[in-house]
Coordinates of C-alpha atoms in Angstrom, one line a residue:
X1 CA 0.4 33.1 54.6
X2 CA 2.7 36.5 54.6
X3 CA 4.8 35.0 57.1
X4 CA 5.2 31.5 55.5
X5 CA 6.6 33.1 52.7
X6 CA 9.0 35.6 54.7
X7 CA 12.1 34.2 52.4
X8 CA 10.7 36.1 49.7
X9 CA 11.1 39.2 51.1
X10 CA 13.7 41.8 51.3
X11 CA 14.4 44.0 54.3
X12 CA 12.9 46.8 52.7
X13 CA 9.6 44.1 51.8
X14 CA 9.7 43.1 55.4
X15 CA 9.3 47.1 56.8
X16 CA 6.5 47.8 54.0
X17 CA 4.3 44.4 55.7
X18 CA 4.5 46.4 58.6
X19 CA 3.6 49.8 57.3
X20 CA 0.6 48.3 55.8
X21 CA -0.2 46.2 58.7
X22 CA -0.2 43.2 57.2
X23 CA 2.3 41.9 59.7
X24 CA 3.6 43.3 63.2
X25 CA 6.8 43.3 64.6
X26 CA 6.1 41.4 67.0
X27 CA 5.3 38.2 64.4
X28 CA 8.4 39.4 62.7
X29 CA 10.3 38.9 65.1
X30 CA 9.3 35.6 66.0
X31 CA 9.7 34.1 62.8
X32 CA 13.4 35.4 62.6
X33 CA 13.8 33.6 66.5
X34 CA 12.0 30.5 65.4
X35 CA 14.2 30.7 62.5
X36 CA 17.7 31.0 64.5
X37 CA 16.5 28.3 66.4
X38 CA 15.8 26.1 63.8
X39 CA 19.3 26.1 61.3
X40 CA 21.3 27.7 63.6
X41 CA 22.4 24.2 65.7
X42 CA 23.6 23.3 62.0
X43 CA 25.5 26.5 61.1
X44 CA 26.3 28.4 63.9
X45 CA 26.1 31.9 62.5
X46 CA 23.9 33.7 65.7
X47 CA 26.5 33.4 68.9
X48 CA 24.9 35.8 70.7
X49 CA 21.1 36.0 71.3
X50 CA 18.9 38.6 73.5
X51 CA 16.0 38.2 72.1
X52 CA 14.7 40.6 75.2
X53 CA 16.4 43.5 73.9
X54 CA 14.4 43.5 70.6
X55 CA 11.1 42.8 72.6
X56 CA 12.3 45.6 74.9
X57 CA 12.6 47.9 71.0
X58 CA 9.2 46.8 69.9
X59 CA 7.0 47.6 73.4
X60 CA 9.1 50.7 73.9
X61 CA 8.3 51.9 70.3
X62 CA 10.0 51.9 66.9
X63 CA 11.4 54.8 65.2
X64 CA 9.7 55.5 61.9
X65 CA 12.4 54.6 59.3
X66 CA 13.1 52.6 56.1
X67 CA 13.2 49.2 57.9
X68 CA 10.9 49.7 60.6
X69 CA 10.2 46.5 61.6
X70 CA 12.2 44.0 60.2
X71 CA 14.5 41.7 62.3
X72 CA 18.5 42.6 62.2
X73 CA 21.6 41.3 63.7
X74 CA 24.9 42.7 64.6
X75 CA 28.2 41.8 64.2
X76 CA 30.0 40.2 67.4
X77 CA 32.8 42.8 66.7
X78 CA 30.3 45.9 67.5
X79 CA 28.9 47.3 70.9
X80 CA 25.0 47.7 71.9
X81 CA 24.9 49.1 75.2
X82 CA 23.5 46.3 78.2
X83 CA 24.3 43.1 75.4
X84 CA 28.1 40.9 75.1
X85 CA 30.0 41.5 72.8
X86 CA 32.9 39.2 72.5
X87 CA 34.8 40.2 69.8
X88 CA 35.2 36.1 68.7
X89 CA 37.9 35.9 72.0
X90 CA 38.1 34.4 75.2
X91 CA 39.2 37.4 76.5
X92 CA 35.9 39.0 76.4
X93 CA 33.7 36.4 76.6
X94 CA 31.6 37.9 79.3
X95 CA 32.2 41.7 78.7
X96 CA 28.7 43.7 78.7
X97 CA 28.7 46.9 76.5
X98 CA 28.1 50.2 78.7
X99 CA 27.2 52.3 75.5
X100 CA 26.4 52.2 72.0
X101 CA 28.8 52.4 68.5
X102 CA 27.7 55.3 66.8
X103 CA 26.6 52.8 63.3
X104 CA 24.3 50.8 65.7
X105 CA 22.9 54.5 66.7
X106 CA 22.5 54.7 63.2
X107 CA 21.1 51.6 63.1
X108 CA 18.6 51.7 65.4
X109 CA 17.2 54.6 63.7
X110 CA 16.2 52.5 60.8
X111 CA 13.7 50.7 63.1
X112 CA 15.4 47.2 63.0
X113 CA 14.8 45.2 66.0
X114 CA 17.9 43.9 67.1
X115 CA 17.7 40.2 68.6
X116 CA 21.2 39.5 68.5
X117 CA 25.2 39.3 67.5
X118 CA 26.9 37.2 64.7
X119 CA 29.8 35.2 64.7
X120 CA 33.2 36.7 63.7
X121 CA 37.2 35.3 63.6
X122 CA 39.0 36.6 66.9
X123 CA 39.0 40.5 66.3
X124 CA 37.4 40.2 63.0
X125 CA 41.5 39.1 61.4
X126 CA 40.7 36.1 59.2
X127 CA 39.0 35.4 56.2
X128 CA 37.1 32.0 57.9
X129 CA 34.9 32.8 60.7
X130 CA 35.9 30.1 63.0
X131 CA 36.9 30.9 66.4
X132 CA 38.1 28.7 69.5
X133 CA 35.7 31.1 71.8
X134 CA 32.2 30.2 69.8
X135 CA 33.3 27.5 66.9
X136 CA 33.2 27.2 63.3
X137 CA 30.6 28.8 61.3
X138 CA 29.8 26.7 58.6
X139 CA 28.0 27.7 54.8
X140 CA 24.5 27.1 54.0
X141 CA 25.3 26.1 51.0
X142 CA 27.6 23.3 51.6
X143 CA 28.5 22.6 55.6
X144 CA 32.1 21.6 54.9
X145 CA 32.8 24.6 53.9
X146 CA 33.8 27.9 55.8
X147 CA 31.0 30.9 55.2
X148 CA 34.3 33.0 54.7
X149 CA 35.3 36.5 57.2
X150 CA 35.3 38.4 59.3
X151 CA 31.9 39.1 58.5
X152 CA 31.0 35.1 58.0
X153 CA 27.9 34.9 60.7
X154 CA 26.4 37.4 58.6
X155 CA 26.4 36.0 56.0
X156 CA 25.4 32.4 56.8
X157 CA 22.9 33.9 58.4
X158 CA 21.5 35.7 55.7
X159 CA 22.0 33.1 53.4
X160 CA 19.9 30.5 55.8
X161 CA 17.4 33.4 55.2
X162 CA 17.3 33.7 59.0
X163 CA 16.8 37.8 58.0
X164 CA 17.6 39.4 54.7
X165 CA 20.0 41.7 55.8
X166 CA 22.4 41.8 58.5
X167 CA 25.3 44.3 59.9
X168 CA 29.2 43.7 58.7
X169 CA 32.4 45.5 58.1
X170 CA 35.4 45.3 55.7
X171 CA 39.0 46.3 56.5
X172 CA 40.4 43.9 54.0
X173 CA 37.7 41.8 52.6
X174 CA 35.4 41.0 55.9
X175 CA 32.3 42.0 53.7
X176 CA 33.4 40.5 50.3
X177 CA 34.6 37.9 50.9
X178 CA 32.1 35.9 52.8
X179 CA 29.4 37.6 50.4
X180 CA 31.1 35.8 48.1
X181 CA 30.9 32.7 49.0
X182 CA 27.1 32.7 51.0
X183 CA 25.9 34.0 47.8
X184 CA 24.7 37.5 48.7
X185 CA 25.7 41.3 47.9
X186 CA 28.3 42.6 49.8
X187 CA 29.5 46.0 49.6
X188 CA 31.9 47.6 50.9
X189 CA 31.3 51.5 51.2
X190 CA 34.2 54.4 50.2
X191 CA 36.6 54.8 53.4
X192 CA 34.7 56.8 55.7
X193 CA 31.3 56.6 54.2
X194 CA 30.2 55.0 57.4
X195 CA 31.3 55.9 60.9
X196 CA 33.9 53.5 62.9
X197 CA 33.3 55.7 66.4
X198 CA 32.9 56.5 69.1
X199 CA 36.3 54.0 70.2
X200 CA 37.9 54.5 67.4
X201 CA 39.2 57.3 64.4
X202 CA 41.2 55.1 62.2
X203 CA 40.4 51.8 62.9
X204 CA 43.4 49.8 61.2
X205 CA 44.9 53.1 60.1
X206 CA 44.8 53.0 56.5
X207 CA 42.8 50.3 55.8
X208 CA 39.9 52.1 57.6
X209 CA 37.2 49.9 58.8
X210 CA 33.9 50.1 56.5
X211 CA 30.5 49.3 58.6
X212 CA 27.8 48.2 56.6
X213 CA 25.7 45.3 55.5
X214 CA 25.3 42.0 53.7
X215 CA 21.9 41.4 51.9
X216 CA 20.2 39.4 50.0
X217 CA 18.8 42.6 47.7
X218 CA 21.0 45.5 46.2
X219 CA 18.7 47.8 47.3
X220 CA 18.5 46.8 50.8
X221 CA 22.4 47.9 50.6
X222 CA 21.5 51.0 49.1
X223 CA 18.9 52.0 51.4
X224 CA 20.8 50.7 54.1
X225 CA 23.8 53.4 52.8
X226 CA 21.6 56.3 52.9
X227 CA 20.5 55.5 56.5
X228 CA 24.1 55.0 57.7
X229 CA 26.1 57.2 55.3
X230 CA 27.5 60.9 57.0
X231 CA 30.6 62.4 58.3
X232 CA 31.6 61.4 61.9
X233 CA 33.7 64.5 63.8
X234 CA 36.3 62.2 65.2
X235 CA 37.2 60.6 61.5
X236 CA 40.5 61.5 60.0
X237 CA 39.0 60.7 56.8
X238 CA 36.1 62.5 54.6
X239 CA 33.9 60.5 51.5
X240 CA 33.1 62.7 48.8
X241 CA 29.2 63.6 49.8
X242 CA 26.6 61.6 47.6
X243 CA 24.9 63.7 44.6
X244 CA 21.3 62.4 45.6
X245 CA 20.1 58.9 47.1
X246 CA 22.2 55.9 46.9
X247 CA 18.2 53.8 46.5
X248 CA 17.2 55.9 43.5
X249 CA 20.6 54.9 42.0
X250 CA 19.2 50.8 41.6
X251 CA 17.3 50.6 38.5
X252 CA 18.5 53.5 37.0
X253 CA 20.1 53.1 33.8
X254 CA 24.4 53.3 34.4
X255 CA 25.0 54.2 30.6
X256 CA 27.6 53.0 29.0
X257 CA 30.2 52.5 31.3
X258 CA 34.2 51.5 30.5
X259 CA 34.6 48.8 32.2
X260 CA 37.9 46.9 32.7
X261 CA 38.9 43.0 33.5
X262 CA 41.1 40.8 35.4
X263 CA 40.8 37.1 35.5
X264 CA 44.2 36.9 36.9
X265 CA 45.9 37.4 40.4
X266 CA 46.5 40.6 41.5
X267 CA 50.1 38.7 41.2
X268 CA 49.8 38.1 37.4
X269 CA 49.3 34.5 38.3
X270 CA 46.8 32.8 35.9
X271 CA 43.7 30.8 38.5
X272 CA 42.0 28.0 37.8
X273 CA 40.1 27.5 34.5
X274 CA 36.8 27.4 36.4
X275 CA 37.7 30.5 38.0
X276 CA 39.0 32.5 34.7
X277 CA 35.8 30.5 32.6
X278 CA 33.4 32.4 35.3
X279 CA 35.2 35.8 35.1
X280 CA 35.0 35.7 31.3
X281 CA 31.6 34.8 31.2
X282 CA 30.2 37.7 33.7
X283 CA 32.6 40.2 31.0
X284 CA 30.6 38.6 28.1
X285 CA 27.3 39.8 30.0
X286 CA 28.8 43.2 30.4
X287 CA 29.1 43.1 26.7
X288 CA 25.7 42.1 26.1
X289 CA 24.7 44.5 28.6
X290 CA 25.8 46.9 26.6
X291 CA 28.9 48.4 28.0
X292 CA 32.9 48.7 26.4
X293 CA 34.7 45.5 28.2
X294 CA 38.5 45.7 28.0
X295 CA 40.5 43.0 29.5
X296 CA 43.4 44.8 31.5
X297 CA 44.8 45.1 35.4
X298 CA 46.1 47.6 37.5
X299 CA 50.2 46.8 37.7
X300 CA 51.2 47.3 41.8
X301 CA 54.2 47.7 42.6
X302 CA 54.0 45.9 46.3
X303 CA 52.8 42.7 47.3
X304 CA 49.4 43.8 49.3
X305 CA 49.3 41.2 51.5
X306 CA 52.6 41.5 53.2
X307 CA 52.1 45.0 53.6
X308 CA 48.4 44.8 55.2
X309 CA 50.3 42.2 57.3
X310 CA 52.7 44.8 58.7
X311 CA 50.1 47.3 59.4
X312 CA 46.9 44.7 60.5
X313 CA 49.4 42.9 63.0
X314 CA 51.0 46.2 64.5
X315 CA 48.2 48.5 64.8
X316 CA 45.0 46.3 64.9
X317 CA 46.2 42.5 66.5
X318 CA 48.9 44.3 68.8
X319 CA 46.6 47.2 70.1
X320 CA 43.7 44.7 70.9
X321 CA 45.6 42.5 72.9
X322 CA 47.8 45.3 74.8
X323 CA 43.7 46.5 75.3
X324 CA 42.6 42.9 76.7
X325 CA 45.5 43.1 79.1
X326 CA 45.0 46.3 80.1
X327 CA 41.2 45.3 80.9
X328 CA 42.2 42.3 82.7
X329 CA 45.3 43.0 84.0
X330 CA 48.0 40.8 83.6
X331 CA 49.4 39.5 80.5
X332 CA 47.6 37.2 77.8
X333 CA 48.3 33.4 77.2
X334 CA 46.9 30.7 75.1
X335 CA 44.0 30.6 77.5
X336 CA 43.2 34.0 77.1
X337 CA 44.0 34.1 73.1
X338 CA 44.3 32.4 70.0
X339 CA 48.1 31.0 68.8
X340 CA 47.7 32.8 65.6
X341 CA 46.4 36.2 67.7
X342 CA 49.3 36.1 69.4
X343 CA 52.0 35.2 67.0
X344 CA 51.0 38.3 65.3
X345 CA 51.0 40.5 68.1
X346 CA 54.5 39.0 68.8
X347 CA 55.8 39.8 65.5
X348 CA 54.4 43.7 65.4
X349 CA 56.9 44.0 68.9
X350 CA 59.9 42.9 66.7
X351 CA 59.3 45.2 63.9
X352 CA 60.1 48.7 64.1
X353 CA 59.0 52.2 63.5
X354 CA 60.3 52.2 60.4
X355 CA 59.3 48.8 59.1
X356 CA 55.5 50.2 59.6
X357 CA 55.9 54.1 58.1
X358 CA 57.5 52.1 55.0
X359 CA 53.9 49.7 54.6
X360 CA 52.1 52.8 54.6
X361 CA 54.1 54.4 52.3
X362 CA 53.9 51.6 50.1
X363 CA 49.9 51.3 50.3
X364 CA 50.4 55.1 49.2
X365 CA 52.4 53.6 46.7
X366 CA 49.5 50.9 45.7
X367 CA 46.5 54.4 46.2
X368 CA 48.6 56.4 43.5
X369 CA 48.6 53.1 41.0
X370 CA 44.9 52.6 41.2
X371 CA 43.9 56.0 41.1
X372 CA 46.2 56.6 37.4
X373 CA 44.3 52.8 36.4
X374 CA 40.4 54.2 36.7
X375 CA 41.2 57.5 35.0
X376 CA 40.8 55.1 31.9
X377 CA 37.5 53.3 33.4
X378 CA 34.8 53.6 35.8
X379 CA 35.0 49.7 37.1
X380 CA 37.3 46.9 37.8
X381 CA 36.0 43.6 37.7
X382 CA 37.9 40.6 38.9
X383 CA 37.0 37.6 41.4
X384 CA 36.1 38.1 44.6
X385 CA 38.5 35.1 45.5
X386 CA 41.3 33.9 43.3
X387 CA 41.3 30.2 44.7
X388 CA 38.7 27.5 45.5
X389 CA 36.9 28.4 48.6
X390 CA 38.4 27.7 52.4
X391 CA 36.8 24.6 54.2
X392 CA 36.3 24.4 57.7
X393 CA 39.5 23.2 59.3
X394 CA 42.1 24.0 56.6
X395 CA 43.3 27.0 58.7
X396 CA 43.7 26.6 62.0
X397 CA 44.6 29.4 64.3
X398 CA 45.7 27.4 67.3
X399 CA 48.3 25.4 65.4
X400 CA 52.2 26.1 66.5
X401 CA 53.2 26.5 62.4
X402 CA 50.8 29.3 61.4
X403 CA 52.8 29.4 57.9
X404 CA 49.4 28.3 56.3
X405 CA 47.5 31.2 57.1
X406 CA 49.9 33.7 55.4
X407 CA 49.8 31.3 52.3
X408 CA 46.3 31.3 52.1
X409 CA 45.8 35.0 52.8
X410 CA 48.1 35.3 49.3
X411 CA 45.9 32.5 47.3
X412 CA 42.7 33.5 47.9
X413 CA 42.0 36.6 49.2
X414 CA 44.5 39.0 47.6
X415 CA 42.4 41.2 45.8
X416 CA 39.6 42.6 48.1
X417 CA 42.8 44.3 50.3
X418 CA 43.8 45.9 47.4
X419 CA 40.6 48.4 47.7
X420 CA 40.5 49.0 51.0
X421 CA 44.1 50.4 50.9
X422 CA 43.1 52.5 48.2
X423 CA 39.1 53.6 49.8
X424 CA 37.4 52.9 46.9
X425 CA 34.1 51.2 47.1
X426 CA 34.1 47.3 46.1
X427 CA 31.0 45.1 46.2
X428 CA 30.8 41.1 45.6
X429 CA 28.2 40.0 43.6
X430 CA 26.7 36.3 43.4
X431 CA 27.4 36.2 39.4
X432 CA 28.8 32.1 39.5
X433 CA 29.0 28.7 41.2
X434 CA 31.6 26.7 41.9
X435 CA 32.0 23.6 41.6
X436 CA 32.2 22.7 45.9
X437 CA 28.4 23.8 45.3
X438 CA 29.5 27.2 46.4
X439 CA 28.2 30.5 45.1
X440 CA 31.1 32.6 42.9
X441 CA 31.1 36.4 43.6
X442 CA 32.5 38.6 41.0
X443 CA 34.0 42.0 42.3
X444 CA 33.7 45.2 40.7
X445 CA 35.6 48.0 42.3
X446 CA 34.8 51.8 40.9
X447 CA 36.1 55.3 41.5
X448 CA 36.8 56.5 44.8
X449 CA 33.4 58.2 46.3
X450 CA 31.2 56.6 43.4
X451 CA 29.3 54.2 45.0
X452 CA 26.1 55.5 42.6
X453 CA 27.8 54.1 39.2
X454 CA 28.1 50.3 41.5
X455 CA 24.7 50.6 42.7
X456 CA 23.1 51.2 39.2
X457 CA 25.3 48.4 37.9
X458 CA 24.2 46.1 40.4
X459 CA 20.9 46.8 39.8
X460 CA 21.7 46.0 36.0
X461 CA 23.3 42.6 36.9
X462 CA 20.5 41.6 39.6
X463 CA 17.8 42.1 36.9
X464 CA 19.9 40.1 34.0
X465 CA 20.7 37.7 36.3
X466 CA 18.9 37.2 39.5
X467 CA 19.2 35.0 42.5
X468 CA 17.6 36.2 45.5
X469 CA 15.0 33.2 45.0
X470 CA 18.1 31.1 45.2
X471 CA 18.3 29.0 48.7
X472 CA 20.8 26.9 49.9
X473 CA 20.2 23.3 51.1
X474 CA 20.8 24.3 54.7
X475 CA 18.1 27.2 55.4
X476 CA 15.3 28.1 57.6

């Protein structure tokens, strides 16, 4: 019966079966593979399976930690020594990891069993996970639609309730965004909360990669946080150390907390009435809820998308394919790499050093801006997306007139950049619907190192509003 009802359960529920032995592993495990195998023809979220490696975990032994037990999968953007990882390209389609990132070490010492790798854009650079290497990753909610990126396999695959919590990362929305739309929490962690090493210091330089997790619970995030959380040598960067437990921070009262409102474009364009309606509606419950709502915005001073795309195509599309090259040895083409994965890396080689010192001194610009704005209040709420979400085929990264992707970068994703420039923690919550059938996630952005006032929040809004019982049409 426990296992019949494993969509009930939480990551955190799933390890306490196990410490209680009301369930093992081993049967864990095999409803998460039974599960893949069931939705996963219809979604394609679970590219990458070695279900051997996991067995391997469980005979050798699992650690003793928080989610002892419970099944996990990784991101196809993240090595685990002796499995592919692909990174969503051609280029690497058969390239076996020799060593482990250090936030799967951290992983692994949660006790997750580790059966396999979800789908992600090519080098995790779009906001729709839909690859030419592995295919379109469609939402459980609604398969016409995109489950959002980079972190979209995730997220389908949560949603499908394949697992209840699964690895992803954020360097301009990758977490949020397809959180969003899958209808899960998503958060992404203060810049350098979470190691990006052993490979790498700065990831996309300052938009700093954030490794974490999508889940169906908040505190399967939190605990998840205090597992992975900690200063890595190589970083450039330092989080502000947590005052106590990021878990004990869900249910605990967050006070009365200022809390400030946008249902506009980071652009000052109004959105869609459906949009704004939602927005208002989640700052009405904030009311209720007890806190001072204020409707006001953060005024920048640069457009963020053209500047992440100075600094995303020179230092994160350009270096991975000058790295694919390098590890192959001769030049990439079309059959190597996407259109879009090269147009980019075409366009970093005609800017100049200047062009890319002048983005970064304009995110500085867009740091200083926010940082002035939540001296006056602890959150920012807005929409996770400012536009109705992407379906699968309206971007296409092999066509010759990539114009599109740009366009849609600026009309529906503008706003979870905007915090990773800056390092504060952001997290998507499932708040709304949309009328595609979609889930709506509301953002809430706080105070640089103060993930503790967004975790009690969340754990407000998950009581006053719950929808982890919530399932989409299309789930295991």
């Amino acid at each position: 019966m426990i296992i019949e009802e494993y969509s009930n359960y939480d990551g955190l529920g799933l390890a306490d079966l196990v410490r209680r032995k009301d369930v093992t592993p081993e049967e864990l495990l095999d409803e998460a593979i039974s599960r893949t195998e069931k939705v996963d023809p219809e979604i394609n979220a679970v590219v990458i399976k070695h279900y051997d490696f996991a067995k391997r975990q469980i005979s050798g032994g699992l650690p003793e930690g928080p989610f002892t037990g419970a099944p996990f999968l990784l991101k196809d953007i993240t090595t685990l020594a002796g499995t592919r990882t692909t990174y969503g390209s051609s280029a690497y389609r058969d390239y076996v990891a020799d060593h482990n990132s250090t936030i799967v070490e951290r992983l692994l010492k949660t006790g997750v069993t580790i059966f396999g790798k979800t789908a992600v854009p090519e080098f995790g650079a779009l906001g729709t996970t839909e690859s030419r290497l592995h295919g379109p990753t469609r939402n459980p909610w609604n398969l016409a639609y995109s489950a959002g990126g980079s972190s979209g396999g995730a997220a389908a695959a949560v949603a499908a309730r394949i697992v209840p919590v699964a690895h992803a990362s954020d360097s301009g929305g990758s977490t949020r965004i397809p959180a969003s739309v899958c209808g899960l929490f998503g958060l992404k962690p203060t810049r350098a909360r979470t190691p990006i090493g052993p490979n790498k210091g700065l990831g996309w330089t300052s938009l700093v990669d954030c490794p974490h997790v999508i889940s169906v619970s908040v505190r399967d995030s939190a605990a998840m946080l205090d597992a992975l959380s900690g200063p890595e040598l190589t970083s450039p960067y330092y989080a502000p150390p947590a005052e106590g437990a990021f878990l004990n921070e869900v249910g605990r009262n967050p006070g009365r907390l200022r809390i400030a409102f946008s249902s506009k474009s980071p652009y000052g364009d109004d959105l869609d009435p459906e949009i704004t309606n939602a927005v208002r509606e989640v700052a009405s419950l904030l009311e209720r809820l007890g806190h001072d709502v204020e409707e006001r915005a953060p005024t920048l001073t640069f457009d963020p998308i053209e500047v992440g795309e100075v600094i995303n195509g020179a230092n994160l599309v350009a270096s991975a394919v000058r790295a694919a090259e390098g590890r192959l040895g001769r030049p990439m083409t079309e059959s190597d790499l996407e259109v879009l994965t090269l147009l980019r890396a075409h366009n970093a080689q005609t800017g100049t050093a200047i062009d890319y010192v002048t983005a970064e001194q304009s995110v500085f610009e867009i740091c200083r801006c926010l940082i002035e704005f939540f001296t006056t209040c602890e959150v920012f709420l807005c929409p996770t997306l400012c536009d109705s979400p992407i379906r699968i085929g309206e971007l296409d990264s092999m066509s010759a007139d990539l114009s599109h992707i740009q366009a849609a970068r600026r009309r529906v994703w503008p706003m979870p950049l905007v915090f990773n420039m800056s390092g504060q923690p952001s997290m998507s919550m499932p708040l709304a619907w949309h009328k595609s059938g979609l889930p709506m996630g509301m953002m809430f952005s706080g105070r640089f190192g103060d993930e503790a006032t967004l975790l009690r929040l969340a754990g407000q809004l998950e009581q006053a509003r719950p929808w982890k019982s919530k399932m989409p049409p299309h789930h295991a």
